[in-house]
Amino acid sequence: MLYYSSNGKSPKVGFEEAVLQGLAPDNGLYFPASIPKLSTSFFRTIEELNPDEIAFQVAKQFVGDEIPEERLKQIVKEVLNFSIPLVKVEKDIYSLELFHGPTLAFKDIGARFMARVLRFFLEKKSKSATILVATSGDTGGAVASGFYDVEGINVVILYPSGKISMTQEKQLTTWGKNIHALEIDGTFDDCQKLVKEAFADSELKAKYGLTSANSINIARLLPQSFYYFLAYQQIKDKSKPFIVSVPSGNLGNLTAGLIAWQMGLPVNRFVVASNSNDVITKYLHTGLFESKPSVLTVANAMDVGNPSNFARVLEIFNHNYDRVKDKLIGYSFSDSEIKNCIAEVYQKTKYTLDPHGACAYMGLKKELKESETGIFLETAHPAKFSETVSESIGQSITIPDSLNAIIVKKKTAIQCMPSLDDLRGVFNKVL
Ligand SMILES: *Cc1c(COP(=O)(O)O)cnc(C)c1O
């Protein structure tokens, strides 16, 4: 499988090179040169396959022979060592719970896959690397957990000071060893810009073997398509058309869903659900894409003003807005709508949504037609956003033991200004 850059000015590379480089040399995003269709027998027999087998079939299409089959099987098995259940919330509406991994958010899946793939490629070359990643909340924790104590890999995580929850902060600042958390005096967009600048600095990139673990790295992106197939597997009545609602920020989760669709998964439409950061909603309604500074919301893992995977969404539709519009429907929701939704759904069904899942649920409710099955992605455990959620439902929620254990640990972070010079200084000191 070859990967090309969305900017079209870098040579095509194999899976290994795309993973090791993260961003292409021309600053574009790598994208598969073709998306293989899975066989009709795969879909016909999907209910008889176990999750590892499904994930392996999907992964193999993108990895080709660059990882031996046995090793790839082992990798997907380790990645999916927790359940991804499709839970009925009400008539025709199901929640795909992606939050049963170690950091209680869907990003565990991509991070765990990437860590294992990267370790394989580095081992082969006897090389080391530095993962540089910006986080708007959950990415950092998932990456830290996925890469913790992995031989030959350092991890540097940039997060916006004061703009993520206490729990999220603890999930990235309490590790030690090879995990370094940098508290940036700025917004998430500043963090993301800094990461892009660091990658564009060829000296820095070479000196530390920089690679990315944001959803821009295809090794994080592609495994996220596994669970769209796992959702389909669990739908009881497959004769009805179904739609999927994706709570969206950088659009990595959505892109993975679109890739699953291109591989033959019969998704009728995708709902692109956002919070007040409505750049993509506006684009879907008008055809005009205008990035803008992000605003703070209660669904803060989606506080993104310039979604990094937008270029990939355009690649999937060959830059044809009419085709985009046919498949994607955008809705955005305010903080008060999110909180009301969490309250109402809890009262009506006893199901506890998190603020991100609430956006997806509301988008689904608006879009779902009589004859359709609706699935929304529940991307985080509600306990990760316990303040918002308990305030909404009017009672405290149970915090899982794994979270409590992290909350009591001591934060260790390095303060840093959003400038490349400052970042360089930190690199020289800690790496
Ligand atoms: C990152 C994140 C999102 C947004 O996913 P993208 O792939 O960036 O669109 C949604 N919900 C949660 C809980 C997240 O952590």
CSV table of C-alpha atoms and ligand atoms in Angstrom, one decimal:
chain,number,residue,atom,x,y,z
A,1,MET,CA,0.0,0.0,0.0
A,2,LEU,CA,1.3,3.4,-1.0
A,3,TYR,CA,0.5,6.7,0.7
A,4,TYR,CA,0.6,10.1,-0.9
A,5,SER,CA,0.7,13.6,0.6
A,6,SER,CA,-2.4,15.7,0.5
A,7,ASN,CA,-0.2,18.6,-0.6
A,8,GLY,CA,1.0,16.6,-3.6
A,9,LYS,CA,4.6,17.8,-3.4
A,10,SER,CA,6.2,14.8,-1.7
A,11,PRO,CA,6.9,11.4,-3.1
A,12,LYS,CA,4.6,8.5,-2.3
A,13,VAL,CA,5.8,6.3,0.5
A,14,GLY,CA,5.0,2.9,2.1
A,15,PHE,CA,3.2,2.4,5.4
A,16,GLU,CA,6.4,2.3,7.4
A,17,GLU,CA,7.7,5.6,6.0
A,18,ALA,CA,4.3,7.2,6.5
A,19,VAL,CA,4.2,6.1,10.1
A,20,LEU,CA,7.8,7.2,10.8
A,21,GLN,CA,7.4,10.6,9.2
A,22,GLY,CA,4.0,11.5,10.6
A,23,LEU,CA,3.6,14.6,8.5
A,24,ALA,CA,4.8,14.5,4.9
A,25,PRO,CA,7.9,16.6,4.0
A,26,ASP,CA,5.7,19.1,2.2
A,27,ASN,CA,3.6,19.4,5.4
A,28,GLY,CA,0.7,17.5,3.8
A,29,LEU,CA,-1.1,14.6,5.4
A,30,TYR,CA,-0.5,11.0,4.2
A,31,PHE,CA,-3.5,9.3,2.7
A,32,PRO,CA,-3.8,5.8,1.1
A,33,ALA,CA,-3.4,5.9,-2.6
A,34,SER,CA,-6.4,3.6,-2.9
A,35,ILE,CA,-8.8,2.2,-0.4
A,36,PRO,CA,-9.4,-1.5,-0.9
A,37,LYS,CA,-12.9,-2.9,-0.7
A,38,LEU,CA,-13.4,-5.8,1.7
A,39,SER,CA,-15.0,-8.9,0.2
A,40,THR,CA,-18.8,-9.5,0.3
A,41,SER,CA,-18.1,-12.7,2.1
A,42,PHE,CA,-16.4,-10.6,4.9
A,43,PHE,CA,-19.6,-8.7,5.4
A,44,ARG,CA,-21.8,-11.7,5.0
A,45,THR,CA,-19.9,-13.6,7.7
A,46,ILE,CA,-19.0,-10.7,9.9
A,47,GLU,CA,-21.2,-12.0,12.8
A,48,GLU,CA,-19.1,-15.1,13.0
A,49,LEU,CA,-15.8,-13.3,13.3
A,50,ASN,CA,-14.4,-12.1,16.6
A,51,PRO,CA,-13.3,-8.5,17.0
A,52,ASP,CA,-9.6,-9.4,16.6
A,53,GLU,CA,-10.2,-11.1,13.2
A,54,ILE,CA,-12.3,-8.1,12.0
A,55,ALA,CA,-9.6,-5.7,13.0
A,56,PHE,CA,-6.9,-7.8,11.4
A,57,GLN,CA,-8.7,-8.0,8.1
A,58,VAL,CA,-9.1,-4.2,8.1
A,59,ALA,CA,-5.5,-3.5,9.2
A,60,LYS,CA,-4.0,-5.9,6.7
A,61,GLN,CA,-5.4,-3.8,3.8
A,62,PHE,CA,-3.4,-0.8,4.9
A,63,VAL,CA,-0.2,-2.4,6.3
A,64,GLY,CA,0.2,-4.9,3.4
A,65,ASP,CA,3.3,-7.1,4.0
A,66,GLU,CA,5.2,-4.4,5.9
A,67,ILE,CA,4.4,-6.2,9.2
A,68,PRO,CA,4.4,-10.0,9.2
A,69,GLU,CA,0.9,-11.4,9.6
A,70,GLU,CA,1.5,-13.1,12.9
A,71,ARG,CA,2.9,-9.9,14.4
A,72,LEU,CA,0.0,-7.8,13.1
A,73,LYS,CA,-2.5,-10.3,14.6
A,74,GLN,CA,-0.7,-10.0,17.9
A,75,ILE,CA,-0.8,-6.2,17.7
A,76,VAL,CA,-4.5,-5.9,17.1
A,77,LYS,CA,-5.2,-8.4,19.8
A,78,GLU,CA,-3.2,-6.4,22.3
A,79,VAL,CA,-4.9,-3.1,21.1
A,80,LEU,CA,-8.4,-4.5,21.5
A,81,ASN,CA,-8.0,-6.1,25.0
A,82,PHE,CA,-11.2,-4.3,26.1
A,83,SER,CA,-14.8,-4.4,24.9
A,84,ILE,CA,-16.4,-2.0,22.5
A,85,PRO,CA,-20.1,-2.8,23.1
A,86,LEU,CA,-23.1,-1.4,21.1
A,87,VAL,CA,-25.6,-0.4,23.8
A,88,LYS,CA,-29.2,0.3,23.2
A,89,VAL,CA,-30.3,3.7,24.6
A,90,GLU,CA,-33.8,3.9,23.2
A,91,LYS,CA,-35.8,2.7,20.2
A,92,ASP,CA,-33.5,2.6,17.1
A,93,ILE,CA,-30.7,4.5,18.9
A,94,TYR,CA,-27.5,2.8,20.0
A,95,SER,CA,-24.4,4.0,21.7
A,96,LEU,CA,-21.0,2.6,20.5
A,97,GLU,CA,-19.1,2.7,23.8
A,98,LEU,CA,-15.5,3.5,22.9
A,99,PHE,CA,-14.4,4.3,26.4
A,100,HIS,CA,-13.5,1.0,28.0
A,101,GLY,CA,-9.8,1.3,27.4
A,102,PRO,CA,-7.1,2.4,30.0
A,103,THR,CA,-7.7,6.1,29.7
A,104,LEU,CA,-11.5,5.8,29.2
A,105,ALA,CA,-11.6,7.5,25.8
A,106,PHE,CA,-11.6,6.3,22.2
A,107,LYS,CA,-8.1,7.7,21.6
A,108,ASP,CA,-6.8,4.6,23.4
A,109,ILE,CA,-7.4,2.5,20.3
A,110,GLY,CA,-5.3,4.7,17.9
A,111,ALA,CA,-2.6,5.3,20.5
A,112,ARG,CA,-2.2,1.7,21.4
A,113,PHE,CA,-2.0,0.6,17.8
A,114,MET,CA,0.5,3.3,16.9
A,115,ALA,CA,2.7,2.5,19.9
A,116,ARG,CA,3.0,-1.1,18.9
A,117,VAL,CA,3.5,-0.4,15.2
A,118,LEU,CA,6.1,2.1,15.8
A,119,ARG,CA,8.0,-0.2,18.2
A,120,PHE,CA,8.0,-2.8,15.5
A,121,PHE,CA,9.5,-0.5,12.9
A,122,LEU,CA,12.1,1.0,15.3
A,123,GLU,CA,13.2,-2.4,16.5
A,124,LYS,CA,13.8,-3.4,13.0
A,125,LYS,CA,16.1,-0.4,12.5
A,126,SER,CA,17.6,-0.4,16.0
A,127,LYS,CA,16.6,3.3,16.2
A,128,SER,CA,15.0,5.5,18.8
A,129,ALA,CA,12.3,8.3,18.3
A,130,THR,CA,10.6,11.2,20.0
A,131,ILE,CA,6.8,11.4,19.8
A,132,LEU,CA,5.7,15.0,19.8
A,133,VAL,CA,2.0,15.6,20.3
A,134,ALA,CA,-0.4,18.4,21.0
A,135,THR,CA,-3.5,17.6,23.0
A,136,SER,CA,-6.8,19.3,23.5
A,137,GLY,CA,-7.6,16.9,26.3
A,138,ASP,CA,-7.7,13.2,25.7
A,139,THR,CA,-5.0,12.6,23.1
A,140,GLY,CA,-2.2,13.2,25.6
A,141,GLY,CA,-3.4,10.7,28.1
A,142,ALA,CA,-4.0,8.1,25.6
A,143,VAL,CA,-0.6,8.6,24.0
A,144,ALA,CA,1.1,8.6,27.4
A,145,SER,CA,-0.6,5.4,28.4
A,146,GLY,CA,0.0,3.7,25.0
A,147,PHE,CA,3.7,4.6,25.0
A,148,TYR,CA,4.6,4.5,28.6
A,149,ASP,CA,7.9,2.7,29.3
A,150,VAL,CA,8.2,1.7,25.6
A,151,GLU,CA,11.9,1.1,24.9
A,152,GLY,CA,13.6,3.6,22.6
A,153,ILE,CA,10.7,6.1,22.5
A,154,ASN,CA,10.4,9.4,24.3
A,155,VAL,CA,7.1,11.2,24.4
A,156,VAL,CA,6.7,15.0,24.6
A,157,ILE,CA,3.1,16.2,25.2
A,158,LEU,CA,2.0,19.8,24.7
A,159,TYR,CA,-1.2,20.9,26.4
A,160,PRO,CA,-2.8,24.3,26.8
A,161,SER,CA,-2.5,25.6,30.4
A,162,GLY,CA,-5.8,25.8,32.3
A,163,LYS,CA,-7.8,24.6,29.3
A,164,ILE,CA,-8.2,20.9,30.1
A,165,SER,CA,-9.9,19.2,33.0
A,166,MET,CA,-8.0,18.3,36.2
A,167,THR,CA,-8.5,14.6,35.4
A,168,GLN,CA,-7.2,15.0,31.8
A,169,GLU,CA,-4.2,16.9,33.2
A,170,LYS,CA,-3.4,14.2,35.7
A,171,GLN,CA,-3.6,11.6,32.9
A,172,LEU,CA,-0.7,13.2,31.2
A,173,THR,CA,1.4,14.7,33.9
A,174,THR,CA,1.7,11.8,36.4
A,175,TRP,CA,3.7,9.2,34.4
A,176,GLY,CA,7.4,10.0,34.7
A,177,LYS,CA,10.1,7.8,32.9
A,178,ASN,CA,9.8,8.5,29.1
A,179,ILE,CA,6.7,10.7,29.3
A,180,HIS,CA,7.3,14.5,29.4
A,181,ALA,CA,4.3,16.9,29.8
A,182,LEU,CA,4.8,20.5,28.6
A,183,GLU,CA,2.3,23.0,29.9
A,184,ILE,CA,2.0,25.7,27.2
A,185,ASP,CA,0.9,29.2,28.0
A,186,GLY,CA,-1.6,29.4,25.2
A,187,THR,CA,-4.5,27.6,23.4
A,188,PHE,CA,-4.8,24.2,21.8
A,189,ASP,CA,-4.3,25.9,18.5
A,190,ASP,CA,-1.0,27.4,19.7
A,191,CYS,CA,0.1,23.9,20.8
A,192,GLN,CA,-0.8,22.4,17.4
A,193,LYS,CA,0.9,25.2,15.6
A,194,LEU,CA,4.1,24.7,17.7
A,195,VAL,CA,4.1,21.0,16.8
A,196,LYS,CA,3.8,21.9,13.1
A,197,GLU,CA,6.7,24.3,13.4
A,198,ALA,CA,8.8,21.8,15.1
A,199,PHE,CA,8.2,19.3,12.4
A,200,ALA,CA,9.0,21.9,9.7
A,201,ASP,CA,12.4,22.4,11.4
A,202,SER,CA,14.5,19.8,9.7
A,203,GLU,CA,17.4,20.1,12.2
A,204,LEU,CA,15.2,19.6,15.2
A,205,LYS,CA,13.3,16.8,13.5
A,206,ALA,CA,16.5,14.9,12.6
A,207,LYS,CA,18.3,15.5,16.0
A,208,TYR,CA,15.5,14.0,18.1
A,209,GLY,CA,13.9,11.6,15.5
A,210,LEU,CA,10.6,13.5,15.8
A,211,THR,CA,7.5,11.7,14.9
A,212,SER,CA,3.8,12.6,15.5
A,213,ALA,CA,1.2,10.8,17.4
A,214,ASN,CA,-1.7,13.2,16.7
A,215,SER,CA,-4.5,11.9,14.6
A,216,ILE,CA,-2.4,13.2,11.6
A,217,ASN,CA,-0.3,10.0,11.9
A,218,ILE,CA,-1.9,7.3,9.8
A,219,ALA,CA,-1.1,4.7,12.5
A,220,ARG,CA,-3.4,6.5,14.8
A,221,LEU,CA,-6.0,7.2,12.2
A,222,LEU,CA,-6.5,3.9,10.4
A,223,PRO,CA,-7.2,1.6,13.5
A,224,GLN,CA,-10.1,3.9,14.3
A,225,SER,CA,-11.9,2.4,11.4
A,226,PHE,CA,-11.9,-1.0,13.2
A,227,TYR,CA,-14.8,-0.1,15.5
A,228,TYR,CA,-17.1,1.0,12.7
A,229,PHE,CA,-17.1,-2.6,11.5
A,230,LEU,CA,-17.5,-3.8,15.1
A,231,ALA,CA,-20.6,-1.6,15.4
A,232,TYR,CA,-22.0,-3.1,12.2
A,233,GLN,CA,-21.3,-6.6,13.5
A,234,GLN,CA,-23.4,-5.9,16.6
A,235,ILE,CA,-26.4,-4.5,14.8
A,236,LYS,CA,-29.1,-7.1,15.1
A,237,ASP,CA,-31.3,-6.1,12.1
A,238,LYS,CA,-28.9,-5.5,9.3
A,239,SER,CA,-31.7,-5.1,6.7
A,240,LYS,CA,-32.4,-1.6,7.9
A,241,PRO,CA,-30.2,1.2,6.7
A,242,PHE,CA,-28.0,2.8,9.4
A,243,ILE,CA,-26.4,6.1,10.0
A,244,VAL,CA,-23.5,7.0,12.3
A,245,SER,CA,-23.1,10.2,14.3
A,246,VAL,CA,-19.5,11.2,15.2
A,247,PRO,CA,-18.6,13.8,17.8
A,248,SER,CA,-16.0,15.7,15.9
A,249,GLY,CA,-13.0,18.0,16.6
A,250,ASN,CA,-10.0,17.3,14.4
A,251,LEU,CA,-12.1,15.0,12.3
A,252,GLY,CA,-9.9,11.9,12.7
A,253,ASN,CA,-12.7,9.8,14.0
A,254,LEU,CA,-14.9,10.9,11.1
A,255,THR,CA,-12.1,10.3,8.5
A,256,ALA,CA,-11.7,6.7,9.9
A,257,GLY,CA,-15.5,6.2,9.5
A,258,LEU,CA,-15.4,7.4,5.9
A,259,ILE,CA,-12.5,5.0,5.2
A,260,ALA,CA,-14.6,2.2,6.6
A,261,TRP,CA,-17.5,3.3,4.3
A,262,GLN,CA,-15.1,3.3,1.3
A,263,MET,CA,-14.0,-0.2,2.3
A,264,GLY,CA,-17.7,-1.2,1.8
A,265,LEU,CA,-19.4,-0.7,5.1
A,266,PRO,CA,-22.9,0.3,4.2
A,267,VAL,CA,-23.3,3.5,6.2
A,268,ASN,CA,-26.1,5.6,4.8
A,269,ARG,CA,-24.9,9.0,6.1
A,270,PHE,CA,-22.6,10.4,8.7
A,271,VAL,CA,-23.7,13.1,11.2
A,272,VAL,CA,-20.8,15.4,12.0
A,273,ALA,CA,-21.6,16.6,15.5
A,274,SER,CA,-19.7,19.6,16.9
A,275,ASN,CA,-19.9,21.9,19.9
A,276,SER,CA,-19.8,25.7,19.4
A,277,ASN,CA,-16.6,25.3,17.4
A,278,ASP,CA,-18.6,25.1,14.2
A,279,VAL,CA,-16.1,25.5,11.4
A,280,ILE,CA,-17.1,22.1,9.8
A,281,THR,CA,-20.8,22.7,10.4
A,282,LYS,CA,-20.6,26.0,8.5
A,283,TYR,CA,-18.6,24.3,5.7
A,284,LEU,CA,-21.2,21.5,5.4
A,285,HIS,CA,-24.0,24.1,5.2
A,286,THR,CA,-22.3,26.6,2.8
A,287,GLY,CA,-19.3,25.0,1.1
A,288,LEU,CA,-17.0,27.6,2.6
A,289,PHE,CA,-14.3,26.5,5.0
A,290,GLU,CA,-13.0,29.2,7.3
A,291,SER,CA,-10.8,28.3,10.2
A,292,LYS,CA,-11.1,30.4,13.3
A,293,PRO,CA,-9.7,30.5,16.8
A,294,SER,CA,-11.2,27.8,19.0
A,295,VAL,CA,-13.6,28.6,21.9
A,296,LEU,CA,-13.8,26.8,25.2
A,297,THR,CA,-16.7,24.5,25.7
A,298,VAL,CA,-17.8,21.7,28.1
A,299,ALA,CA,-17.0,19.2,25.3
A,300,ASN,CA,-13.4,20.4,25.3
A,301,ALA,CA,-11.8,17.5,23.4
A,302,MET,CA,-13.6,19.0,20.4
A,303,ASP,CA,-12.5,22.6,20.9
A,304,VAL,CA,-10.8,22.9,17.6
A,305,GLY,CA,-10.8,25.9,15.3
A,306,ASN,CA,-8.9,24.4,12.4
A,307,PRO,CA,-9.6,20.7,12.1
A,308,SER,CA,-6.4,19.0,11.0
A,309,ASN,CA,-8.0,16.1,9.1
A,310,PHE,CA,-10.2,18.3,6.9
A,311,ALA,CA,-7.7,17.8,4.1
A,312,ARG,CA,-8.3,14.1,4.3
A,313,VAL,CA,-12.0,14.4,4.2
A,314,LEU,CA,-11.6,16.4,1.0
A,315,GLU,CA,-9.4,13.6,-0.5
A,316,ILE,CA,-12.1,11.0,0.2
A,317,PHE,CA,-14.6,13.0,-1.8
A,318,ASN,CA,-12.2,14.2,-4.5
A,319,HIS,CA,-12.7,17.8,-3.4
A,320,ASN,CA,-16.3,17.6,-4.6
A,321,TYR,CA,-18.5,19.6,-2.3
A,322,ASP,CA,-21.7,18.1,-3.7
A,323,ARG,CA,-20.5,14.6,-2.9
A,324,VAL,CA,-19.5,15.7,0.6
A,325,LYS,CA,-22.9,17.2,1.2
A,326,ASP,CA,-24.6,14.0,0.1
A,327,LYS,CA,-22.8,12.0,2.8
A,328,LEU,CA,-22.1,14.3,5.7
A,329,ILE,CA,-24.6,16.3,7.7
A,330,GLY,CA,-23.3,18.8,10.2
A,331,TYR,CA,-24.9,20.1,13.4
A,332,SER,CA,-23.3,22.0,16.3
A,333,PHE,CA,-24.6,22.5,19.8
A,334,SER,CA,-24.1,25.1,22.6
A,335,ASP,CA,-23.0,24.2,26.1
A,336,SER,CA,-26.5,24.7,27.4
A,337,GLU,CA,-27.9,22.3,24.8
A,338,ILE,CA,-25.2,19.8,25.7
A,339,LYS,CA,-26.1,20.0,29.5
A,340,ASN,CA,-29.8,19.8,28.8
A,341,CYS,CA,-29.3,16.8,26.6
A,342,ILE,CA,-27.3,14.9,29.3
A,343,ALA,CA,-30.1,15.7,31.8
A,344,GLU,CA,-33.0,14.7,29.6
A,345,VAL,CA,-31.5,11.5,28.3
A,346,TYR,CA,-30.6,10.5,31.9
A,347,GLN,CA,-34.2,11.2,33.1
A,348,LYS,CA,-35.7,9.4,30.1
A,349,THR,CA,-33.5,6.4,29.8
A,350,LYS,CA,-31.0,6.3,32.8
A,351,TYR,CA,-28.2,6.3,30.2
A,352,THR,CA,-25.4,8.7,31.2
A,353,LEU,CA,-23.9,10.6,28.2
A,354,ASP,CA,-20.6,12.5,28.4
A,355,PRO,CA,-20.6,16.0,26.8
A,356,HIS,CA,-19.0,14.7,23.5
A,357,GLY,CA,-21.4,11.8,23.2
A,358,ALA,CA,-24.3,14.2,23.9
A,359,CYS,CA,-23.4,16.2,20.8
A,360,ALA,CA,-23.4,13.1,18.8
A,361,TYR,CA,-26.7,11.9,20.3
A,362,MET,CA,-28.4,15.3,19.5
A,363,GLY,CA,-27.1,15.3,16.0
A,364,LEU,CA,-28.5,11.7,15.5
A,365,LYS,CA,-31.9,12.7,16.9
A,366,LYS,CA,-32.1,15.5,14.4
A,367,GLU,CA,-31.1,13.4,11.5
A,368,LEU,CA,-32.5,9.9,12.1
A,369,LYS,CA,-35.4,8.9,9.8
A,370,GLU,CA,-38.2,6.5,10.6
A,371,SER,CA,-36.8,3.5,8.7
A,372,GLU,CA,-33.2,3.9,10.0
A,373,THR,CA,-31.0,2.6,12.8
A,374,GLY,CA,-28.9,5.2,14.5
A,375,ILE,CA,-25.5,4.8,16.1
A,376,PHE,CA,-23.7,7.5,17.9
A,377,LEU,CA,-20.1,7.2,19.1
A,378,GLU,CA,-19.6,7.6,22.9
A,379,THR,CA,-16.0,8.7,22.8
A,380,ALA,CA,-15.4,9.2,26.6
A,381,HIS,CA,-16.5,7.8,29.9
A,382,PRO,CA,-18.9,10.4,31.6
A,383,ALA,CA,-16.7,10.2,34.7
A,384,LYS,CA,-13.9,12.0,32.8
A,385,PHE,CA,-16.2,15.0,32.7
A,386,SER,CA,-17.7,14.5,36.1
A,387,GLU,CA,-18.3,18.2,36.9
A,388,THR,CA,-20.4,18.9,33.9
A,389,VAL,CA,-22.2,15.5,34.0
A,390,SER,CA,-23.0,15.4,37.7
A,391,GLU,CA,-24.3,19.0,37.5
A,392,SER,CA,-26.5,18.1,34.6
A,393,ILE,CA,-28.0,15.0,36.0
A,394,GLY,CA,-28.3,16.5,39.5
A,395,GLN,CA,-26.3,13.8,41.3
A,396,SER,CA,-22.7,12.6,41.6
A,397,ILE,CA,-21.5,9.9,39.3
A,398,THR,CA,-19.3,7.0,40.2
A,399,ILE,CA,-15.6,7.4,39.4
A,400,PRO,CA,-14.0,4.2,38.1
A,401,ASP,CA,-11.1,3.0,40.3
A,402,SER,CA,-8.6,3.5,37.5
A,403,LEU,CA,-9.4,7.2,37.4
A,404,ASN,CA,-9.3,7.7,41.2
A,405,ALA,CA,-5.8,6.1,41.3
A,406,ILE,CA,-4.5,8.8,38.9
A,407,ILE,CA,-6.3,11.7,40.4
A,408,VAL,CA,-4.4,11.4,43.7
A,409,LYS,CA,-1.0,11.4,42.0
A,410,LYS,CA,1.3,14.5,41.9
A,411,LYS,CA,1.4,16.6,38.7
A,412,THR,CA,4.8,17.1,37.0
A,413,ALA,CA,4.8,19.5,34.1
A,414,ILE,CA,7.4,21.7,32.4
A,415,GLN,CA,6.2,25.3,31.8
A,416,CYS,CA,6.8,26.5,28.2
A,417,MET,CA,5.8,29.6,26.1
A,418,PRO,CA,4.3,28.9,22.7
A,419,SER,CA,7.5,29.6,20.8
A,420,LEU,CA,9.8,27.3,18.9
A,421,ASP,CA,12.8,28.7,20.7
A,422,ASP,CA,11.4,27.8,24.1
A,423,LEU,CA,10.4,24.4,22.9
A,424,ARG,CA,14.0,23.8,21.6
A,425,GLY,CA,15.3,24.8,25.0
A,426,VAL,CA,13.1,22.3,26.7
A,427,PHE,CA,14.2,19.5,24.3
A,428,ASN,CA,17.8,20.3,25.0
A,429,LYS,CA,17.2,20.0,28.7
A,430,VAL,CA,15.0,16.9,29.1
A,431,LEU,CA,15.9,14.7,26.1
B,1,LIG,C1,-10.6,13.8,20.5
B,1,LIG,C2,-11.9,13.6,21.0
B,1,LIG,C3,-13.0,13.8,20.1
B,1,LIG,C4,-12.8,14.4,18.7
B,1,LIG,O1,-12.2,13.4,17.8
B,1,LIG,P1,-11.5,13.9,16.5
B,1,LIG,O2,-11.0,12.7,15.9
B,1,LIG,O3,-10.5,14.9,16.8
B,1,LIG,O4,-12.6,14.5,15.6
B,1,LIG,C5,-14.3,13.6,20.6
B,1,LIG,N1,-14.5,13.1,21.8
B,1,LIG,C6,-13.5,12.9,22.7
B,1,LIG,C7,-13.8,12.4,24.0
B,1,LIG,C8,-12.2,13.1,22.3
B,1,LIG,O5,-11.2,12.8,23.1
